[in-house]
Short mmCIF file of C-alpha atoms in Angstrom, two decimals:
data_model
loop_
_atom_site.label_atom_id
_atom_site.label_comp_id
_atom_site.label_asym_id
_atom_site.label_seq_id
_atom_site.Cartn_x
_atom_site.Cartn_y
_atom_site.Cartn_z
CA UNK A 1 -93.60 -16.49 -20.58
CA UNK A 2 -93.47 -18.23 -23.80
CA UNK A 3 -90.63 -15.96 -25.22
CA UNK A 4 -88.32 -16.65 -21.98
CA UNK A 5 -88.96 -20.28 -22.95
CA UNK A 6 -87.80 -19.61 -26.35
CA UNK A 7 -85.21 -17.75 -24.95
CA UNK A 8 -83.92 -20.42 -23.27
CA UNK A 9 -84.53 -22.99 -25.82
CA UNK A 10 -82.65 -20.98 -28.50
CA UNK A 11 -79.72 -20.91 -26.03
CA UNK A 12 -79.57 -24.44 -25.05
CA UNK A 13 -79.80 -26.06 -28.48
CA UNK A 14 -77.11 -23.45 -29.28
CA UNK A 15 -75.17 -25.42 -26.65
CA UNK A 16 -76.04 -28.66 -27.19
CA UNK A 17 -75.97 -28.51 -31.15
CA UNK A 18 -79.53 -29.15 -31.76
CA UNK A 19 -83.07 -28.38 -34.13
CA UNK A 20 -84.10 -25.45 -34.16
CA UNK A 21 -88.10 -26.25 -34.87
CA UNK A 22 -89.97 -24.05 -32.39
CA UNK A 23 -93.79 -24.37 -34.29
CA UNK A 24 -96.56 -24.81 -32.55
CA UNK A 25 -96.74 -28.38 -33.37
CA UNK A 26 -93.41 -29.30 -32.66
CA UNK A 27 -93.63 -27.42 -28.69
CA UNK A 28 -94.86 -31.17 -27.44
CA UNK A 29 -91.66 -32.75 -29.19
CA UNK A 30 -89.79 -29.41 -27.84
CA UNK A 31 -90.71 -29.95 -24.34
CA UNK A 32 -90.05 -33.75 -24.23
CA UNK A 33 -86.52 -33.11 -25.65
CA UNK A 34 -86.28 -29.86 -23.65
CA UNK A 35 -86.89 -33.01 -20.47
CA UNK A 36 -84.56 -35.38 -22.24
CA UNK A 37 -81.69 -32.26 -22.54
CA UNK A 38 -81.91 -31.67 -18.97
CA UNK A 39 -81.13 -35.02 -18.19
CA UNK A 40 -78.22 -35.30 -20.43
CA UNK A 41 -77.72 -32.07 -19.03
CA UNK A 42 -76.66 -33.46 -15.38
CA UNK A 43 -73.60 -35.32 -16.73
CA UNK A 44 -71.89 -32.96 -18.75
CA UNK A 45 -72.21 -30.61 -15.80
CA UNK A 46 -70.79 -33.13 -13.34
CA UNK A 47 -68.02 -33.88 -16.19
CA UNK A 48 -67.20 -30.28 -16.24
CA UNK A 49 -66.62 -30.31 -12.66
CA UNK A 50 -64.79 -33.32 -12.77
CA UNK A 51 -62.24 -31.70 -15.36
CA UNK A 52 -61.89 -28.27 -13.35
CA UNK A 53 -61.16 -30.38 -10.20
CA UNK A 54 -58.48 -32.63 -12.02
CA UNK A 55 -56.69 -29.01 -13.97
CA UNK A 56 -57.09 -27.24 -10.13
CA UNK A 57 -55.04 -30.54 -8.56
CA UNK A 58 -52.83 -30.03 -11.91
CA UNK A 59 -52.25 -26.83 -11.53
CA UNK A 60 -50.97 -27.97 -7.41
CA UNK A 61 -48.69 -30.62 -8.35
CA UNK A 62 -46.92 -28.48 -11.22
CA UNK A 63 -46.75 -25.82 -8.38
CA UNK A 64 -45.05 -28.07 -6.01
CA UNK A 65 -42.76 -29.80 -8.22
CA UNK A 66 -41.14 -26.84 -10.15
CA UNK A 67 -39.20 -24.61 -7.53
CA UNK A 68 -40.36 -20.69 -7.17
CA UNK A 69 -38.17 -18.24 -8.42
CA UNK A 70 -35.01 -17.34 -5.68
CA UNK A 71 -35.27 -13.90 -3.72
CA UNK A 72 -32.47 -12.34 -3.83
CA UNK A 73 -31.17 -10.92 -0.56
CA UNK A 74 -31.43 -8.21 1.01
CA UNK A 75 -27.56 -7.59 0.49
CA UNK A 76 -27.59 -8.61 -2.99
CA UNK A 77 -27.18 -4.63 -4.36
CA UNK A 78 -24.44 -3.48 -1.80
CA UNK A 79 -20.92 -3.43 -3.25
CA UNK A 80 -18.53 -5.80 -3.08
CA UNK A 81 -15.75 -4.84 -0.80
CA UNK A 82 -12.29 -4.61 -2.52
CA UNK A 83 -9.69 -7.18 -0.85
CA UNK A 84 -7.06 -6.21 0.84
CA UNK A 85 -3.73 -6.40 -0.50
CA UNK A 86 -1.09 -8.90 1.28
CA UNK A 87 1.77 -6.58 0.91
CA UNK A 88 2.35 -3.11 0.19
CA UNK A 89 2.04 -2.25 -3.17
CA UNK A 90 3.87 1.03 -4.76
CA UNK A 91 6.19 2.43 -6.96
CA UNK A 92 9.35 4.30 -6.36
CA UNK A 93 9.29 6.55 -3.06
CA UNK A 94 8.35 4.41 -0.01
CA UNK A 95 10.02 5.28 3.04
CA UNK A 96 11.20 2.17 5.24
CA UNK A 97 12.36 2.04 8.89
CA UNK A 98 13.46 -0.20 11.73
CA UNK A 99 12.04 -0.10 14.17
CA UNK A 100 13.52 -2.25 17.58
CA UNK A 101 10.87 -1.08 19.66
CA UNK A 102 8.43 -3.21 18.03
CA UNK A 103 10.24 -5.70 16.74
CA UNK A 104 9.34 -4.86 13.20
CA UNK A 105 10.12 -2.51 10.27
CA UNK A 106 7.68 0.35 8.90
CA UNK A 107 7.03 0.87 5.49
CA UNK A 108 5.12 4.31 4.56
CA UNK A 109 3.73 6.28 1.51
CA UNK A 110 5.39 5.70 -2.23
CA UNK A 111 4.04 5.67 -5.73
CA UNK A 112 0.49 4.57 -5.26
CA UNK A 113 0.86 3.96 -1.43
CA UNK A 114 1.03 7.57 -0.69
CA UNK A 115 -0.77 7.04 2.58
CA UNK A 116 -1.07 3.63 3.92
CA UNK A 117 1.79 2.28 6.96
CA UNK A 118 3.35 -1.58 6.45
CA UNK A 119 4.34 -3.09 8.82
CA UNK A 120 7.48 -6.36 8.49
CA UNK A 121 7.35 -8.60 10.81
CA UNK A 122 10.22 -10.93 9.34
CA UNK A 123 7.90 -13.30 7.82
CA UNK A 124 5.09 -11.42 6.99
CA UNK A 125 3.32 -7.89 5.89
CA UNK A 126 0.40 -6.32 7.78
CA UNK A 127 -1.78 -3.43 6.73
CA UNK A 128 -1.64 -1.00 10.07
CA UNK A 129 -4.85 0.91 10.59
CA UNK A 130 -3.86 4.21 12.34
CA UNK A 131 -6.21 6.56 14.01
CA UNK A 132 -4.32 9.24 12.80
CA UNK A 133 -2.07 9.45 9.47
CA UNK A 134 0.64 11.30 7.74
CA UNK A 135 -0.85 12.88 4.24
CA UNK A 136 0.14 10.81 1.07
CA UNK A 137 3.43 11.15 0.46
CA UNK A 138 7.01 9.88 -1.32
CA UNK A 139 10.07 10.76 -1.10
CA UNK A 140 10.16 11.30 2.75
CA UNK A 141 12.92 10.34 5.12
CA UNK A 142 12.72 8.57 8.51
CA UNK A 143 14.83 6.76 11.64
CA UNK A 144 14.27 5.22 14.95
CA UNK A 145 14.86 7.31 17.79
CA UNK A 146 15.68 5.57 20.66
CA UNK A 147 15.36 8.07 23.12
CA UNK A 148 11.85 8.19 22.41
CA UNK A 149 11.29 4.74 21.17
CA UNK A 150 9.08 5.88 18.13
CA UNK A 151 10.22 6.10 14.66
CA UNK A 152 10.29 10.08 12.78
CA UNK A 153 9.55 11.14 9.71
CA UNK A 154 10.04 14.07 7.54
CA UNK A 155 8.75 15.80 4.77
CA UNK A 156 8.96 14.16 1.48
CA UNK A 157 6.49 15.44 -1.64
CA UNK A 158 2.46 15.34 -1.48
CA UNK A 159 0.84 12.72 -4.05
CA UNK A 160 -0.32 13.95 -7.66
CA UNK A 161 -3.53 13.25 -6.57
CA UNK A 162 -3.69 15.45 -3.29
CA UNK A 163 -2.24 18.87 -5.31
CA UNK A 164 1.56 17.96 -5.02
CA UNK A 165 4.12 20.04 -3.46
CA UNK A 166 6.55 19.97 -0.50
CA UNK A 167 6.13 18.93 2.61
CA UNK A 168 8.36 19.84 5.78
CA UNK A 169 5.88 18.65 8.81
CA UNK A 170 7.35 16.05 11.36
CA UNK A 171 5.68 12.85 12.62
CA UNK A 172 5.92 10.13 14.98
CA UNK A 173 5.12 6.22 14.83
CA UNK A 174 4.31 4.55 18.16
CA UNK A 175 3.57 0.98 16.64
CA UNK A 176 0.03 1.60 16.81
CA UNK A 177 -0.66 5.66 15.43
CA UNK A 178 0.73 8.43 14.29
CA UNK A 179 1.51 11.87 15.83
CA UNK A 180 1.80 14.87 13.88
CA UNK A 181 4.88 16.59 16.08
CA UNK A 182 6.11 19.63 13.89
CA UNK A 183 4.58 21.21 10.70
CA UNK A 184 5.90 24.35 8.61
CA UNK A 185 8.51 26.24 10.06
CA UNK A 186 11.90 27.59 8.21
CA UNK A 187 12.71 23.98 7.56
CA UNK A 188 12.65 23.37 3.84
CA UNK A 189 10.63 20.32 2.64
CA UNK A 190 10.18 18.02 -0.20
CA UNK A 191 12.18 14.97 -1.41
CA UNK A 192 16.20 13.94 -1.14
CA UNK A 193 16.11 14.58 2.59
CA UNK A 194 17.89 11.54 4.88
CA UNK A 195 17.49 10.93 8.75
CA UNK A 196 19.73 9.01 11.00
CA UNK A 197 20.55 8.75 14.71
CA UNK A 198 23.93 9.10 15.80
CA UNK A 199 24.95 6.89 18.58
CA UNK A 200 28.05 8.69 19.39
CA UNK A 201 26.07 12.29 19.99
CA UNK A 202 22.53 10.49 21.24
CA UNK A 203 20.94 12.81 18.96
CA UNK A 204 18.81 12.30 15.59
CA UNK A 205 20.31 14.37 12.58
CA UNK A 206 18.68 14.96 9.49
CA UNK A 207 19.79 16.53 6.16
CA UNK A 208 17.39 18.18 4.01
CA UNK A 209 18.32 18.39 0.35
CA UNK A 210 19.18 21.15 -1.46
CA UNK A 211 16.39 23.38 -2.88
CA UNK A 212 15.25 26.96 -4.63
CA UNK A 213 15.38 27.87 -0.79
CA UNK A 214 18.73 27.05 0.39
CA UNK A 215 21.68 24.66 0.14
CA UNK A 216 22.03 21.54 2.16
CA UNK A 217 21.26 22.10 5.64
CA UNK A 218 21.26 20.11 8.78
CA UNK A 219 19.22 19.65 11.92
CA UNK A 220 18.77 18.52 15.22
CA UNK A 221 16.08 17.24 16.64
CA UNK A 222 15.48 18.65 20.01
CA UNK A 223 12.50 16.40 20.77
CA UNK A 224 9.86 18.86 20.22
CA UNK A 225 11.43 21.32 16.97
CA UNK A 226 14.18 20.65 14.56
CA UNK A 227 17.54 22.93 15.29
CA UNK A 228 19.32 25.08 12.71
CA UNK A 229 23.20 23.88 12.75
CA UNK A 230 24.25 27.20 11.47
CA UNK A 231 28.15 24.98 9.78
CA UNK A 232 26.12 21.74 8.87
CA UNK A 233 26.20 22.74 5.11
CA UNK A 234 27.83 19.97 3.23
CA UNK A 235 27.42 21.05 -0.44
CA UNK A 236 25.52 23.82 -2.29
CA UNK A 237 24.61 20.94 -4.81
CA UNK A 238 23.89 17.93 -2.81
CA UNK A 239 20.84 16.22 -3.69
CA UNK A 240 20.51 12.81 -1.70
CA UNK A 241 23.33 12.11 1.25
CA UNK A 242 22.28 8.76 2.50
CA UNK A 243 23.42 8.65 6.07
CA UNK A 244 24.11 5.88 8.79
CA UNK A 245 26.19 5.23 11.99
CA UNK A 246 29.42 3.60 11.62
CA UNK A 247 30.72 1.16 14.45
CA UNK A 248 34.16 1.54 13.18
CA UNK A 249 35.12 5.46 13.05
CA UNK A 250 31.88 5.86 15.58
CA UNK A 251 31.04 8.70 13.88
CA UNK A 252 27.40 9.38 11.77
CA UNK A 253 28.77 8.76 8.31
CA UNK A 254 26.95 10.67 5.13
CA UNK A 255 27.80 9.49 1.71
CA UNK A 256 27.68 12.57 -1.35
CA UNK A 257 26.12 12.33 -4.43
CA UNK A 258 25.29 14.09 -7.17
CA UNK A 259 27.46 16.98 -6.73
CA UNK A 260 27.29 20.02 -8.67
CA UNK A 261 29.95 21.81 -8.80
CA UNK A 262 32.34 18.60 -7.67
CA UNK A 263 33.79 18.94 -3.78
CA UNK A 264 37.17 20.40 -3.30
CA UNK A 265 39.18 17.40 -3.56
CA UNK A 266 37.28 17.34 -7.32
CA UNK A 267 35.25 13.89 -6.44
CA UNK A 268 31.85 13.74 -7.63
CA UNK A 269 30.74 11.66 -4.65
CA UNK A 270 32.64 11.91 -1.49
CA UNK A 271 32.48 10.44 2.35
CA UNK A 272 31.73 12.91 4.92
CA UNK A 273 31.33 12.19 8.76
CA UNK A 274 30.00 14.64 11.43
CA UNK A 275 31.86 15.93 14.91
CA UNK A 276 28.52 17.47 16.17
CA UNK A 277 28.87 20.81 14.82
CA UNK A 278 30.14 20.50 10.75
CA UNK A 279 30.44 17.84 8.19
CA UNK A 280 34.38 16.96 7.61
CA UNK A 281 34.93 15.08 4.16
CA UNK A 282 37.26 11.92 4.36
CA UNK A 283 40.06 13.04 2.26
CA UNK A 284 41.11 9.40 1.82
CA UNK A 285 37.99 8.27 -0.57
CA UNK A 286 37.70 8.32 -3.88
CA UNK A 287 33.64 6.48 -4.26
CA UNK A 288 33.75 3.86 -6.36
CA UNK A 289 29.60 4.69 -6.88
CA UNK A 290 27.07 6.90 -6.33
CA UNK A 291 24.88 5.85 -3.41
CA UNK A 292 21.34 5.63 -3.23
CA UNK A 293 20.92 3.94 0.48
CA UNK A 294 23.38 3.06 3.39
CA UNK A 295 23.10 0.88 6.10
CA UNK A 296 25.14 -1.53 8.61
CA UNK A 297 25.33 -4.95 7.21
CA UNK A 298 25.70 -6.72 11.24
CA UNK A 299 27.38 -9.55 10.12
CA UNK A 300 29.96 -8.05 8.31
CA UNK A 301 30.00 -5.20 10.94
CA UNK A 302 30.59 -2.68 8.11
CA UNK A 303 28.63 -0.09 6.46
CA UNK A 304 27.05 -0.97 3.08
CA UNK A 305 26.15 0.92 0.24
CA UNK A 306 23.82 0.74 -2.27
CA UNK A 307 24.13 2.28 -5.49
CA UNK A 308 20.98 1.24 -6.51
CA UNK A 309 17.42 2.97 -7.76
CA UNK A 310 15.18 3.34 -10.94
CA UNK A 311 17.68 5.85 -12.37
CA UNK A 312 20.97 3.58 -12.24
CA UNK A 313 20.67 0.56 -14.53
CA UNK A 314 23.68 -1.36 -12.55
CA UNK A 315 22.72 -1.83 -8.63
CA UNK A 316 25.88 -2.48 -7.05
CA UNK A 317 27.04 -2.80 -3.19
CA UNK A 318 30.17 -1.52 -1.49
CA UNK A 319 31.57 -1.46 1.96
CA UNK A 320 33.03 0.71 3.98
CA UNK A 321 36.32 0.07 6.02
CA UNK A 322 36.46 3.35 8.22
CA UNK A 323 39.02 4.72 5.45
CA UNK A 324 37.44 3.58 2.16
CA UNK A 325 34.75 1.89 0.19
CA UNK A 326 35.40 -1.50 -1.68
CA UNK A 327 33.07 -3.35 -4.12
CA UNK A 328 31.26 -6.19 -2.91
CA UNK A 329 31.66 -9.65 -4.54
CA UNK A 330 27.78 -10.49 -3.98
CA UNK A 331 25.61 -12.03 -6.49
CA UNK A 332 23.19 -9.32 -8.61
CA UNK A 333 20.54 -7.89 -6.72
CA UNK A 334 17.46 -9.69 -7.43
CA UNK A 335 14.86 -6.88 -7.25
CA UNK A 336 14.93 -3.10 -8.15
CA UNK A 337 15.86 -1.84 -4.85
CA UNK A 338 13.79 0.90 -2.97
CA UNK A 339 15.17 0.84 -0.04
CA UNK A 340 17.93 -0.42 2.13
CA UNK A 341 17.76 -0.90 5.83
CA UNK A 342 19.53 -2.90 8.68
CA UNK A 343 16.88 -4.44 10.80
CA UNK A 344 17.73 -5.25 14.44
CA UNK A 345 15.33 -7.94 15.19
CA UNK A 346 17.12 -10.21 13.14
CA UNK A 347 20.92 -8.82 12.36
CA UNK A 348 20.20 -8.55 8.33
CA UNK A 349 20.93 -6.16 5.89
CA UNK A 350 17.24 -5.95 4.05
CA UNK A 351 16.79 -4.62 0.60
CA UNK A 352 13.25 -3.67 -0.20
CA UNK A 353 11.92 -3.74 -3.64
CA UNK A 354 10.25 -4.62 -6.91
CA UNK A 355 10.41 -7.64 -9.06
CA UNK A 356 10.86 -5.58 -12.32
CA UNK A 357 13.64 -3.68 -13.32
CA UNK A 358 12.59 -0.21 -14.74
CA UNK A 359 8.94 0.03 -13.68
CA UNK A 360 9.27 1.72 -10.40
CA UNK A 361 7.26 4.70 -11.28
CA UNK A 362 4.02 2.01 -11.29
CA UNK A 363 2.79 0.22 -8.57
CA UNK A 364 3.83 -3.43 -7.48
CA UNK A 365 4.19 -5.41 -4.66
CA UNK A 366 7.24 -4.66 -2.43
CA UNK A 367 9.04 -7.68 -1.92
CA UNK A 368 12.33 -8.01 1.02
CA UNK A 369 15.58 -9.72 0.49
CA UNK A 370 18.61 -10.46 3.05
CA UNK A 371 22.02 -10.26 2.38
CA UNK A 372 23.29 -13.94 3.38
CA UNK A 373 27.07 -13.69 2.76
CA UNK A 374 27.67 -13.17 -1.24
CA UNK A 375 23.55 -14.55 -1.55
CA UNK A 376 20.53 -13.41 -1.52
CA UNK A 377 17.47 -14.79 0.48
CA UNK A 378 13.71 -13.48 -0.01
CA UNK A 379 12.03 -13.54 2.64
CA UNK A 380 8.39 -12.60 1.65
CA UNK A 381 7.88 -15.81 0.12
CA UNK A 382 10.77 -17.66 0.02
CA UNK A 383 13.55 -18.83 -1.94
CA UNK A 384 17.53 -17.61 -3.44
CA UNK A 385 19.28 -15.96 -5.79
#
C-alpha cells in the first residue's frame, strides 16, 4: 500500500513541480501537502476543462466561418462539346445547288467538309442533320431536278482521310435526307464531272470528265439509272464543261475547257449546246476565258461565266448573248470563288467562296455574294464591294 502511495506521490509532484522528500518523518508533512495538492488540484482541473470547452467552440466558429472546400460535379470530367460552326467551313471542292423546292440552296462535301450538307437560306447557314449521308467527298457535281423535286448528285473523289479514290454512286436530297439512288455501274467517277437540267428536253444531263477509262461521256438520267448517249462525246481531252440552260438559244449550253488537243475550229475553249442526241460546237465563239462555273444571271437574263478558281489568279465574268461571250464590266470579285449558282428564291446570281485568295486547299468559312448590277453584295454578313 505504501509503494502505490509513493507511486502516486512521485507522479503528482512530477506534475505539480514539487519536493521530493518521502522520509519517514516528512510522510505527516507529505500527507498534509498531498491534502493541500488535491485541493489546488480541483481548479486546475476545472481550468483545463474550461480551456478544452473554449478551443472545442473555437474550433466551431472557425468551421462555420471559413467555407468547405467546393465538390465538383458530377459532370465536371465529361468533355466539353466542340461548338458548332455557323457556316460551312472548307477548302476548294464543295458542291452547291439550288434548290426551289425548298426555298434554299445546298452546299455539300469540300476540303475539310467532305461530309457535312449546308443549307442557304438567303440570310443565313444551317448545319442539316441527315439520317442518311453521302461519303466525304469533293469534287462532285449536282442539279435540281424538277421532275422529282430533289436535288442529284454525282460522284466526285473520296476524302484523304477515308482512302481516296473515285466515286460514281448517285444520290438524292429531299430537304430533310439523303437517298443513295445508283452506285457503281459502267459510269466513270471522280472529279470534273457537271450536271444540269435541260428545260427544253425535261431531262437532267450530266457530263463526266474525261479519265484513264474513257473520253468525255454523257448521260441521261432515266430516274432510276444513268443512260449511255452512245454521240454525247464532246472532246477526248475535256476536263471540266460547266453546263447551264440558256433562255435565249433554249438549248442546255456546255462551255469547253482545257482542251487537249484544241477542237477543230483550233479554240482552246469553245461553246457547245446539245439537240438531245450530240453536242454541236457554236462555230461563232472564240472564249474570251476559260470557265470554271456557269449560271443564269436573272436579271440580266443571260448566261454568266466564271472564269474563276484556285488555279486562275484573275477571276473574271462574261456573258453570253446566244452567239458569243463578252466581258463583264463588274467590279473584282471579292472572294476566291468556289462556286457559282443562280438561286431561284431570290433571282441572284450567287458566288460562293473564301475570303483569301490562294488558300483554297485549307479550310475557311464559305462566305455568298450577289451580283447587284456591276456590284457586289455579301450576304452572309453584310456589306459591298
Amino acid at each position: 500500500m505504501a509503494y502505490g502511495l509513493k507511486a502516486d506521490t512521485r507522479c503528482n509532484d512530477g506534475w505539480l513541480g514539487g519536493g521530493h522528500a518521502n522520509d519517514g518523518a516528512g510522510r505527516g508533512a507529505t500527507g498534509s501537502r498531498r491534502s493541500v495538492e488535491r485541493k489546488g488540484l480541483r481548479p486546475v482541473v476545472a481550468l483545463g476543462a474550461v480551456v478544452l470547452t473554449v478551443a472545442a467552440a473555437g474550433v466551431v466558429l472557425s468551421a462555420a466561418q471559413h467555407p468547405s472546400a467546393p465538390v465538383a460535379p458530377e459532370h465536371a470530367h465529361l468533355p466539353v462539346p466542340t461548338p458548332v460552326p455557323g457556316e460551312p467551313l472548307s477548302g476548294i471542292g464543295f458542291t452547291v445547288a439550288d434548290d426551289p423546292a425548298q426555298g434554299d440552296v445546298m452546299l455539300f462535301g469540300g476540303v475539310e467538309n467532305y461530309a457535312n450538307t449546308w443549307l442557304w437560306s438567303g440570310t443565313g447557314w444551317a448545319l442539316a442533320h441527315p439520317t442518311a449521308s453521302p461519303p466525304g467527298r469533293l469534287g462532285a457535281s449536282a442539279a435540281y431536278d424538277p421532275e422529282t423535286r430533289v436535288v442529284m448528285l454525282f460522284g466526285g473523289q473520296r476524302a484523304p482521310g477515308a482512302g481516296g479514290g473515285r466515286l460514281n454512286d448517285t444520290w438524292a436530297w429531299d430537304g430533310t435526307t439523303w437517298q443513295e439512288l445508283e452506285r457503281g455501274g459502267a459510269i466513270a467517277g471522280g472529279e470534273g464531272s457537271s450536271m444540269a437540267w435541260d428545260d427544253s428536253l425535261n431531262e437532267l444531263v450530266l457530263i463526266t470528265a474525261a479519265s484513264n477509262r474513257s473520253g468525255d461521256q454523257t448521260w441521261i438520267w432515266d430516274r432510276t439509272h444513268w443512260l449511255l448517249q452512245p454521240h454525247g462525246d464532246v472532246s477526248p481531252g475535256a476536263f471540266a464543261l460547266p453546263m447551264a440552260y440558256d433562255p435565249i438559244t433554249r438549248t442546255l449550253i456546255a462551255e469547253g475547257c482545257c482542251y487537249s488537243p484544241a477542237s477543230q475550229l483550233g479554240a482552246l475553249d469553245t461553246t457547245w449546246h446539245w439537240d438531245g442526241t450530240r453536242w454541236l460546237e457554236f462555230s461563232t465563239t472564240r472564249d474570251p476565258l476559260p470557265g470554271s462555273y456557269l449560271a443564269l444571271d436573272p436579271p440580266l437574263g443571260r448566261l454568266v461565266i466564271c472564269s474563276c478558281g484556285p488555279m486562275l489568279t484573275l477571276p473574271a465574268l462574261a456573258s453570253w448573248s446566244g452567239t458569243t461571250w463578252s466581258l463583264m464590266t463588274t467590279a473584282h470579285l471579292p472572294v476566291e470563288p468556289g462556286a457559282e449558282i443562280s438561286e431561284s428564291a431570290t433571282g441572284q446570281l450567287l458566288v460562293f467562296g473564301s475570303a483569301t485568295l490562294g488558300t483554297q486547299f485549307a479550310a475557311q468559312p464559305v462566305h455568298v455574294w450577289a451580283l447587284k448590277g456591276s456590284t457586289w453584295q455579301r450576304l452572309d454578313a453584310g456589306g459591298n464591294a
